[in-house]
Structures are given as C-alpha cells and as structure tokens.
Amino acid sequence: MRRIALLDAPSNLGLRPPTATSVPGCAKAPGALRDQGLLSRLRARDAGCVTAPRFDPGDWRPGDGVCHADLIAQYSRRLADRIGAIVDAGEFPLVLGGDCSVLLGSALAMKRRSVADELPYGLVYIDGHSDFRHPGNASYVGAAAGEDLALATGRGQPDLTDIDSLRPYIRDTDVVLLGVRPQDDYRLDLQAAGITMRAVPQLRAEGAGRTAAWARAQLADCLGFWVHVDVDVLDPAVMPAVDAPSPGGIAYAELELLIAGLVASPSCVGIEITVFDPDYDSEGVHARDVADTLVAGLSPLVHDDVAEPAPSIVMPTQRGASDDAQIGVRGEF
C-alpha cells in the first residue's frame, strides 16, 4: 500500500486580492488543515512545503493577460518537481493548496510522466466551477484560479499552457469534470471540447459512489489519473469559506464518497485540495469538516502498520444543501 505524502502548496497567485490592501487567505489553508491533526490521522509522511512567490498584482489591468503569469509558471515547475519525486518514490501525494492554479503544477507533473511512459494520464476535476475561461470565450482573462482547467488543456497564453514545451498537459478526452453547477457559464464550450462531465443534479441522481466508479471507467485508457478537489464544490450552506461560493453544491458525505471511490483505484496517482480560505473560518469549524472528510475519504490509503493509533474520526454532520443562500463572488479577477 502506498503511503500518503503530505505536501503544502500555499499559493495565492491565481486569485485577485479581496480588497486593495489585502491578499487572499487560501495560503493559510495548509496550516489550518494540519492544525486538525491531518498528518498524524492519515499516518502520512511530511513532504514539506513548496513556498510560493510573493502575491503582488502590481499595476495589472484587464487585458494584460493572466496576472502573476511568470510567477505561476515558475511555481508550477517547482511543484511538478516535488510531486514527481513523491510519485517516483512510490508514495501518494496529498497536495494542500492554495488556489486552483496549483493544478498547473500537478498537471505538468502528469504530463512529464505521460511523456516518459508514452501513455496518457487523466484528470478528475471536482469543482463547483468549470474554470474554463480563456481568450476564446471571454473578453479578457486575469485570475488563473478561474482559468486553470482551460490552461491545463492548452487554452491560453503560452507561458502558462506550454511550460517546457509540453502543451497540453491533459488532453480534453482525458478530463472528467464533476460537481459543476448546471448553469455554468462555459458548459457549452465544455461539451464542444468533448470534456466528460456530470453536474450536481446528475451526480446526485446517480449517487456519489457510482459517479466515482463511472469517472474511473471514463479514464480506463489512461495509465493513471490525478484528482483535483476545489472545496467550493460543496454547497455554501456547509462550506462558505471559499473565494467564489456558488449555491447548489454537494454535501460533505458526497465528497467523501467521491474521494474514497477514486483513490481506491491503483491508477489514482494523487490528489490536491484547493480554495479553502481560513480567513472566512474564524472558529475553525470548516477546517475541521474538511479535514474529517479527507481522513474518511482517504481511508483506503491509510497504513495500519504504524504504532501510533489514529484519533477517532467524527464525520461532519450531513447538513442539507441550500440553493437560496445569500452568496457573493470574492475571488476572480
């Protein structure tokens, strides 16, 4: 059984500042989750941290391209190096983001493996938004966290889509998108691209466990796959501590089943958790719920041969999803 290696990726570079004089809080997420005993509860190896460059949008203006693009490209290379080393060592990386732009690092790591193995790697993208904005369907781009799936599949400026001349990092046909809202702005573009997806109503109708099995089946021709989880896939009634909350999401129990059903496959290479913002979680309630869900969802990978017993796990209360929460978008340029 592969041991989990816990790697922090505290990058805010893909988000816009909440105010003119502040920075996003997602960089604090790894620390907040570790404070919930995540390392010991998962019996994981501490793989350290890939420190992110300083967040500074400077005089960026709409029309300038993706903000922080050069820094994101540099960071993605470093993150890909670390993920690749973990996988090469036979371990399972759990990457604690940071915003969704950390996907470029993990996707680059998968593409490097694809080139070496001469077989494709896939991506299961669990997110409340498609993050498929690009110059072909939007008047301008700016925040990589709202554009990362487009960038990872080769759409956008070359300094982010073609790092190390490896564009695209993931082929459209090797992406499965889960948890997007049915009214997503780019749903028709996704269909035209041939990206496989299940929005929340269909995911819920089929069941989270069966949806995980279905997603694995869609990627049967891939040598392996990576899992991306943006916690805004959860309904804001249970997870408001994100930068772009959107009503109509799933519950914690459904996310647990999705994660467990995916990581149980030996083809699952690793997983990342993104966009949790502790600045909106002063009591630590949501950090606890996310950590509990990760511990339960990743249980198929937890070793039983470690002397220290794992703490008892109290699963988050199954609270009803609400479509009428009062929500405001905070995170994208």
Tab-separated table of C-alpha atoms in Angstrom:
chain	number	residue	atom	x	y	z
A	1	MET	CA	0.000	0.000	0.000
A	2	ARG	CA	1.292	3.470	-0.872
A	3	ARG	CA	1.956	5.839	1.980
A	4	ILE	CA	0.406	9.307	1.769
A	5	ALA	CA	2.924	12.147	1.488
A	6	LEU	CA	1.529	15.477	2.656
A	7	LEU	CA	2.814	18.415	0.608
A	8	ASP	CA	1.844	22.057	1.160
A	9	ALA	CA	1.340	24.302	-1.878
A	10	PRO	CA	0.261	27.612	-0.288
A	11	SER	CA	-0.052	29.704	-3.442
A	12	ASN	CA	-2.472	32.615	-3.772
A	13	LEU	CA	-1.154	33.674	-7.161
A	14	GLY	CA	-4.262	32.690	-9.116
A	15	LEU	CA	-6.663	34.918	-7.168
A	16	ARG	CA	-7.446	38.602	-7.065
A	17	PRO	CA	-6.993	40.476	-3.777
A	18	PRO	CA	-10.134	40.641	-1.594
A	19	THR	CA	-9.516	44.379	-1.140
A	20	ALA	CA	-6.988	46.859	-2.476
A	21	THR	CA	-4.801	46.439	0.606
A	22	SER	CA	-5.159	42.707	1.398
A	23	VAL	CA	-4.244	39.312	-0.020
A	24	PRO	CA	-6.368	36.153	-0.301
A	25	GLY	CA	-6.347	33.800	2.649
A	26	CYS	CA	-6.043	30.488	0.776
A	27	ALA	CA	-2.315	30.339	1.514
A	28	LYS	CA	-3.273	29.691	5.147
A	29	ALA	CA	-5.240	26.546	4.285
A	30	PRO	CA	-2.397	24.019	4.625
A	31	GLY	CA	-1.632	25.250	8.136
A	32	ALA	CA	-5.288	25.282	9.133
A	33	LEU	CA	-5.760	21.704	7.930
A	34	ARG	CA	-2.559	20.492	9.566
A	35	ASP	CA	-3.826	22.018	12.803
A	36	GLN	CA	-6.638	19.459	12.650
A	37	GLY	CA	-4.098	16.661	13.057
A	38	LEU	CA	-4.218	15.727	9.406
A	39	LEU	CA	-0.637	14.452	9.241
A	40	SER	CA	-0.971	12.001	12.140
A	41	ARG	CA	-4.541	10.985	11.370
A	42	LEU	CA	-3.535	9.987	7.844
A	43	ARG	CA	-0.295	8.427	9.122
A	44	ALA	CA	1.324	10.389	6.333
A	45	ARG	CA	4.891	11.388	5.655
A	46	ASP	CA	5.521	15.102	5.900
A	47	ALA	CA	6.747	16.074	2.415
A	48	GLY	CA	7.209	19.707	3.405
A	49	CYS	CA	6.187	22.817	1.526
A	50	VAL	CA	6.765	24.380	-1.873
A	51	THR	CA	6.925	28.021	-0.836
A	52	ALA	CA	5.047	30.325	-3.194
A	53	PRO	CA	6.329	33.647	-4.560
A	54	ARG	CA	5.025	36.863	-3.064
A	55	PHE	CA	1.482	37.846	-4.043
A	56	ASP	CA	1.655	41.246	-5.719
A	57	PRO	CA	-0.670	42.095	-8.636
A	58	GLY	CA	1.088	45.437	-9.001
A	59	ASP	CA	-0.432	47.523	-11.767
A	60	TRP	CA	-2.168	44.629	-13.515
A	61	ARG	CA	-5.184	45.708	-15.578
A	62	PRO	CA	-7.822	43.808	-17.573
A	63	GLY	CA	-6.330	42.971	-20.928
A	64	ASP	CA	-2.851	42.335	-19.540
A	65	GLY	CA	-3.269	38.563	-19.641
A	66	VAL	CA	-3.150	36.301	-16.608
A	67	CYS	CA	-1.952	38.115	-13.505
A	68	HIS	CA	1.238	36.689	-11.949
A	69	ALA	CA	1.744	34.511	-15.052
A	70	ASP	CA	5.531	34.408	-14.856
A	71	LEU	CA	5.455	33.570	-11.139
A	72	ILE	CA	2.798	30.889	-11.631
A	73	ALA	CA	4.919	29.277	-14.353
A	74	GLN	CA	7.986	29.249	-12.090
A	75	TYR	CA	5.986	27.860	-9.192
A	76	SER	CA	4.357	25.191	-11.366
A	77	ARG	CA	7.755	23.824	-12.385
A	78	ARG	CA	8.877	23.591	-8.761
A	79	LEU	CA	5.639	21.984	-7.653
A	80	ALA	CA	5.802	19.486	-10.527
A	81	ASP	CA	9.344	18.564	-9.476
A	82	ARG	CA	8.215	17.788	-5.925
A	83	ILE	CA	5.113	15.859	-6.972
A	84	GLY	CA	7.128	13.856	-9.449
A	85	ALA	CA	9.695	12.924	-6.797
A	86	ILE	CA	6.938	11.770	-4.418
A	87	VAL	CA	5.301	9.588	-7.065
A	88	ASP	CA	8.678	8.193	-8.174
A	89	ALA	CA	9.269	7.138	-4.572
A	90	GLY	CA	6.082	5.046	-4.669
A	91	GLU	CA	4.090	7.394	-2.450
A	92	PHE	CA	0.694	9.055	-2.875
A	93	PRO	CA	0.873	12.879	-2.837
A	94	LEU	CA	-1.818	14.817	-0.995
A	95	VAL	CA	-1.263	18.434	-2.016
A	96	LEU	CA	-2.760	21.083	0.248
A	97	GLY	CA	-3.387	24.295	-1.729
A	98	GLY	CA	-3.569	27.178	-2.189
A	99	ASP	CA	-5.789	28.269	-5.027
A	100	CYS	CA	-6.737	26.276	-8.112
A	101	SER	CA	-3.715	27.445	-10.080
A	102	VAL	CA	-1.699	24.731	-8.301
A	103	LEU	CA	-3.341	22.412	-10.836
A	104	LEU	CA	-0.768	23.582	-13.373
A	105	GLY	CA	1.992	22.073	-11.246
A	106	SER	CA	0.267	18.730	-10.801
A	107	ALA	CA	-0.853	18.615	-14.433
A	108	LEU	CA	2.703	19.357	-15.562
A	109	ALA	CA	3.923	16.500	-13.360
A	110	MET	CA	1.390	14.177	-15.016
A	111	LYS	CA	2.455	15.283	-18.493
A	112	ARG	CA	6.087	14.597	-17.692
A	113	ARG	CA	5.096	11.065	-16.691
A	114	SER	CA	2.972	10.725	-19.802
A	115	VAL	CA	5.947	11.584	-21.991
A	116	ALA	CA	8.181	9.139	-20.132
A	117	ASP	CA	5.596	6.338	-20.155
A	118	GLU	CA	4.265	7.107	-23.654
A	119	LEU	CA	0.715	6.791	-22.360
A	120	PRO	CA	-1.783	9.477	-21.288
A	121	TYR	CA	-2.666	10.470	-17.753
A	122	GLY	CA	-6.122	11.749	-16.894
A	123	LEU	CA	-7.696	14.270	-14.556
A	124	VAL	CA	-10.806	14.044	-12.384
A	125	TYR	CA	-11.744	17.658	-11.752
A	126	ILE	CA	-14.124	18.037	-8.779
A	127	ASP	CA	-15.147	21.673	-8.658
A	128	GLY	CA	-18.165	23.907	-8.351
A	129	HIS	CA	-16.981	25.810	-11.434
A	130	SER	CA	-15.543	24.618	-14.725
A	131	ASP	CA	-12.684	27.164	-14.587
A	132	PHE	CA	-12.738	27.056	-18.378
A	133	ARG	CA	-12.484	30.766	-19.126
A	134	HIS	CA	-9.942	31.525	-21.859
A	135	PRO	CA	-9.332	34.115	-24.608
A	136	GLY	CA	-11.547	32.160	-26.988
A	137	ASN	CA	-14.684	32.534	-24.870
A	138	ALA	CA	-14.093	35.599	-22.660
A	139	SER	CA	-13.373	39.273	-23.241
A	140	TYR	CA	-10.306	39.039	-21.009
A	141	VAL	CA	-8.541	36.671	-18.634
A	142	GLY	CA	-6.906	37.542	-15.373
A	143	ALA	CA	-7.160	35.080	-12.477
A	144	ALA	CA	-5.589	31.696	-13.188
A	145	ALA	CA	-7.763	30.116	-10.490
A	146	GLY	CA	-10.778	30.755	-12.733
A	147	GLU	CA	-8.955	29.562	-15.838
A	148	ASP	CA	-6.869	26.621	-14.703
A	149	LEU	CA	-8.764	23.844	-16.496
A	150	ALA	CA	-8.560	25.825	-19.723
A	151	LEU	CA	-4.837	26.390	-19.186
A	152	ALA	CA	-4.153	22.749	-18.316
A	153	THR	CA	-5.846	21.628	-21.520
A	154	GLY	CA	-3.819	24.047	-23.641
A	155	ARG	CA	-6.043	27.120	-23.944
A	156	GLY	CA	-4.446	30.468	-23.238
A	157	GLN	CA	-1.108	32.212	-23.205
A	158	PRO	CA	1.922	30.011	-23.983
A	159	ASP	CA	3.908	30.919	-20.866
A	160	LEU	CA	1.295	29.004	-18.859
A	161	THR	CA	-0.083	26.469	-21.357
A	162	ASP	CA	3.249	25.357	-22.831
A	163	ILE	CA	5.668	25.134	-19.908
A	164	ASP	CA	8.706	23.111	-21.010
A	165	SER	CA	7.034	22.739	-24.463
A	166	LEU	CA	4.596	20.167	-23.040
A	167	ARG	CA	1.262	21.612	-24.157
A	168	PRO	CA	-1.362	20.353	-23.413
A	169	TYR	CA	-0.704	18.842	-20.015
A	170	ILE	CA	-4.022	16.961	-20.107
A	171	ARG	CA	-5.999	16.106	-23.238
A	172	ASP	CA	-9.663	17.119	-23.362
A	173	THR	CA	-10.709	13.482	-23.741
A	174	ASP	CA	-8.825	12.587	-20.540
A	175	VAL	CA	-10.726	15.027	-18.286
A	176	VAL	CA	-13.779	14.165	-16.179
A	177	LEU	CA	-15.479	17.152	-14.558
A	178	LEU	CA	-17.681	16.518	-11.506
A	179	GLY	CA	-19.782	18.836	-9.346
A	180	VAL	CA	-20.079	21.802	-11.676
A	181	ARG	CA	-23.352	23.689	-11.450
A	182	PRO	CA	-25.751	23.078	-14.348
A	183	GLN	CA	-25.825	26.803	-15.198
A	184	ASP	CA	-22.022	27.057	-15.553
A	185	ASP	CA	-21.077	29.820	-17.998
A	186	TYR	CA	-18.877	27.524	-20.090
A	187	ARG	CA	-20.987	24.354	-20.213
A	188	LEU	CA	-21.465	24.574	-23.984
A	189	ASP	CA	-17.726	25.081	-24.526
A	190	LEU	CA	-17.029	22.023	-22.400
A	191	GLN	CA	-19.437	19.942	-24.470
A	192	ALA	CA	-17.910	21.184	-27.708
A	193	ALA	CA	-14.453	20.253	-26.441
A	194	GLY	CA	-15.597	16.725	-25.631
A	195	ILE	CA	-14.894	17.032	-21.911
A	196	THR	CA	-16.895	14.466	-19.962
A	197	MET	CA	-18.878	15.914	-17.092
A	198	ARG	CA	-21.569	15.366	-14.503
A	199	ALA	CA	-23.189	18.426	-12.991
A	200	VAL	CA	-24.552	18.253	-9.459
A	201	PRO	CA	-28.116	17.095	-10.327
A	202	GLN	CA	-26.872	14.094	-12.323
A	203	LEU	CA	-24.136	13.311	-9.794
A	204	ARG	CA	-26.719	13.280	-7.038
A	205	ALA	CA	-29.210	11.241	-9.070
A	206	GLU	CA	-26.611	8.581	-9.867
A	207	GLY	CA	-25.031	8.650	-6.417
A	208	ALA	CA	-21.548	9.796	-5.454
A	209	GLY	CA	-20.107	6.297	-5.145
A	210	ARG	CA	-21.393	5.210	-8.544
A	211	THR	CA	-20.248	8.508	-10.034
A	212	ALA	CA	-16.705	7.843	-8.796
A	213	ALA	CA	-16.789	4.415	-10.440
A	214	TRP	CA	-18.155	5.979	-13.630
A	215	ALA	CA	-15.375	8.576	-13.645
A	216	ARG	CA	-12.748	5.865	-13.290
A	217	ALA	CA	-14.297	3.997	-16.207
A	218	GLN	CA	-14.106	7.113	-18.401
A	219	LEU	CA	-10.339	7.152	-17.870
A	220	ALA	CA	-9.761	3.446	-18.419
A	221	ASP	CA	-7.417	4.135	-21.336
A	222	CYS	CA	-5.155	6.333	-19.194
A	223	LEU	CA	-2.180	4.896	-17.366
A	224	GLY	CA	-3.181	6.884	-14.289
A	225	PHE	CA	-5.130	9.937	-13.172
A	226	TRP	CA	-4.880	12.899	-10.822
A	227	VAL	CA	-7.738	14.195	-8.646
A	228	HIS	CA	-8.359	17.912	-8.189
A	229	VAL	CA	-10.801	18.993	-5.449
A	230	ASP	CA	-11.907	22.587	-5.076
A	231	VAL	CA	-13.903	22.757	-1.854
A	232	ASP	CA	-16.347	25.178	-3.485
A	233	VAL	CA	-17.887	22.025	-4.972
A	234	LEU	CA	-19.600	21.886	-1.572
A	235	ASP	CA	-22.749	23.873	-1.051
A	236	PRO	CA	-22.154	27.240	0.656
A	237	ALA	CA	-24.595	26.198	3.364
A	238	VAL	CA	-21.912	23.801	4.622
A	239	MET	CA	-18.770	25.428	3.162
A	240	PRO	CA	-18.890	29.232	2.894
A	241	ALA	CA	-15.132	29.673	3.440
A	242	VAL	CA	-14.168	29.901	-0.217
A	243	ASP	CA	-13.421	32.717	-2.622
A	244	ALA	CA	-16.257	32.095	-5.081
A	245	PRO	CA	-19.162	30.347	-3.284
A	246	SER	CA	-21.931	29.089	-5.545
A	247	PRO	CA	-25.274	27.637	-4.401
A	248	GLY	CA	-26.446	24.204	-5.445
A	249	GLY	CA	-23.409	22.210	-4.354
A	250	ILE	CA	-22.900	18.786	-2.849
A	251	ALA	CA	-22.688	17.692	0.803
A	252	TYR	CA	-19.638	16.524	2.744
A	253	ALA	CA	-20.798	12.900	2.699
A	254	GLU	CA	-20.977	13.005	-1.098
A	255	LEU	CA	-17.482	14.452	-1.361
A	256	GLU	CA	-16.186	11.739	0.956
A	257	LEU	CA	-17.684	9.043	-1.271
A	258	LEU	CA	-16.229	10.619	-4.402
A	259	ILE	CA	-12.748	10.785	-2.906
A	260	ALA	CA	-12.877	7.266	-1.485
A	261	GLY	CA	-14.145	5.811	-4.747
A	262	LEU	CA	-11.377	7.470	-6.738
A	263	VAL	CA	-8.336	6.958	-4.510
A	264	ALA	CA	-9.212	3.279	-4.022
A	265	SER	CA	-8.076	2.744	-7.602
A	266	PRO	CA	-4.374	1.884	-8.014
A	267	SER	CA	-4.500	4.162	-11.078
A	268	CYS	CA	-5.076	7.225	-8.901
A	269	VAL	CA	-1.708	8.989	-8.724
A	270	GLY	CA	-2.519	11.731	-6.207
A	271	ILE	CA	-4.945	14.418	-5.068
A	272	GLU	CA	-4.971	18.144	-4.336
A	273	ILE	CA	-7.313	20.231	-2.189
A	274	THR	CA	-7.777	23.886	-3.091
A	275	VAL	CA	-9.523	27.206	-2.357
A	276	PHE	CA	-10.378	26.697	1.311
A	277	ASP	CA	-9.899	30.139	2.890
A	278	PRO	CA	-9.366	30.180	6.674
A	279	ASP	CA	-9.971	33.946	6.725
A	280	TYR	CA	-13.673	33.074	6.480
A	281	ASP	CA	-13.428	30.399	9.183
A	282	SER	CA	-12.584	32.209	12.409
A	283	GLU	CA	-13.777	29.333	14.623
A	284	GLY	CA	-12.037	26.587	12.637
A	285	VAL	CA	-15.302	24.739	12.059
A	286	HIS	CA	-14.862	24.371	8.320
A	287	ALA	CA	-11.207	23.350	8.613
A	288	ARG	CA	-12.351	20.554	10.903
A	289	ASP	CA	-15.039	19.443	8.461
A	290	VAL	CA	-12.642	19.417	5.508
A	291	ALA	CA	-10.017	17.501	7.499
A	292	ASP	CA	-12.573	14.955	8.711
A	293	THR	CA	-13.790	14.402	5.155
A	294	LEU	CA	-10.239	13.951	3.871
A	295	VAL	CA	-9.418	11.439	6.594
A	296	ALA	CA	-12.524	9.401	5.829
A	297	GLY	CA	-12.201	9.710	2.058
A	298	LEU	CA	-8.527	8.762	2.026
A	299	SER	CA	-9.007	5.831	4.418
A	300	PRO	CA	-8.332	3.274	1.626
A	301	LEU	CA	-4.730	4.548	1.630
A	302	VAL	CA	-4.081	4.829	5.362
A	303	HIS	CA	-1.467	2.370	6.640
A	304	ASP	CA	-2.296	0.078	9.529
A	305	ASP	CA	1.315	-0.678	10.432
A	306	VAL	CA	2.092	2.489	12.381
A	307	ALA	CA	2.354	2.225	16.152
A	308	GLU	CA	0.581	5.496	16.891
A	309	PRO	CA	-3.186	4.938	16.812
A	310	ALA	CA	-5.241	7.253	14.673
A	311	PRO	CA	-7.638	9.541	16.567
A	312	SER	CA	-11.300	8.693	16.317
A	313	ILE	CA	-12.942	10.352	13.357
A	314	VAL	CA	-16.120	12.318	13.773
A	315	MET	CA	-17.682	12.855	10.397
A	316	PRO	CA	-19.251	16.213	9.565
A	317	THR	CA	-22.958	16.463	10.131
A	318	GLN	CA	-24.928	15.878	6.954
A	319	ARG	CA	-26.466	19.282	6.531
A	320	GLY	CA	-28.901	19.976	3.752
A	321	ALA	CA	-27.726	21.752	0.620
A	322	SER	CA	-29.342	25.140	0.150
A	323	ASP	CA	-29.942	26.870	-3.137
A	324	ASP	CA	-31.100	30.117	-1.640
A	325	ALA	CA	-28.051	31.127	0.409
A	326	GLN	CA	-27.039	34.733	0.023
A	327	ILE	CA	-23.764	34.400	-1.892
A	328	GLY	CA	-21.220	36.865	-3.273
A	329	VAL	CA	-18.292	36.115	-5.531
A	330	ARG	CA	-14.987	37.119	-3.950
A	331	GLY	CA	-12.103	35.509	-5.784
A	332	GLU	CA	-11.749	36.052	-9.522
A	333	PHE	CA	-10.397	38.971	-11.495
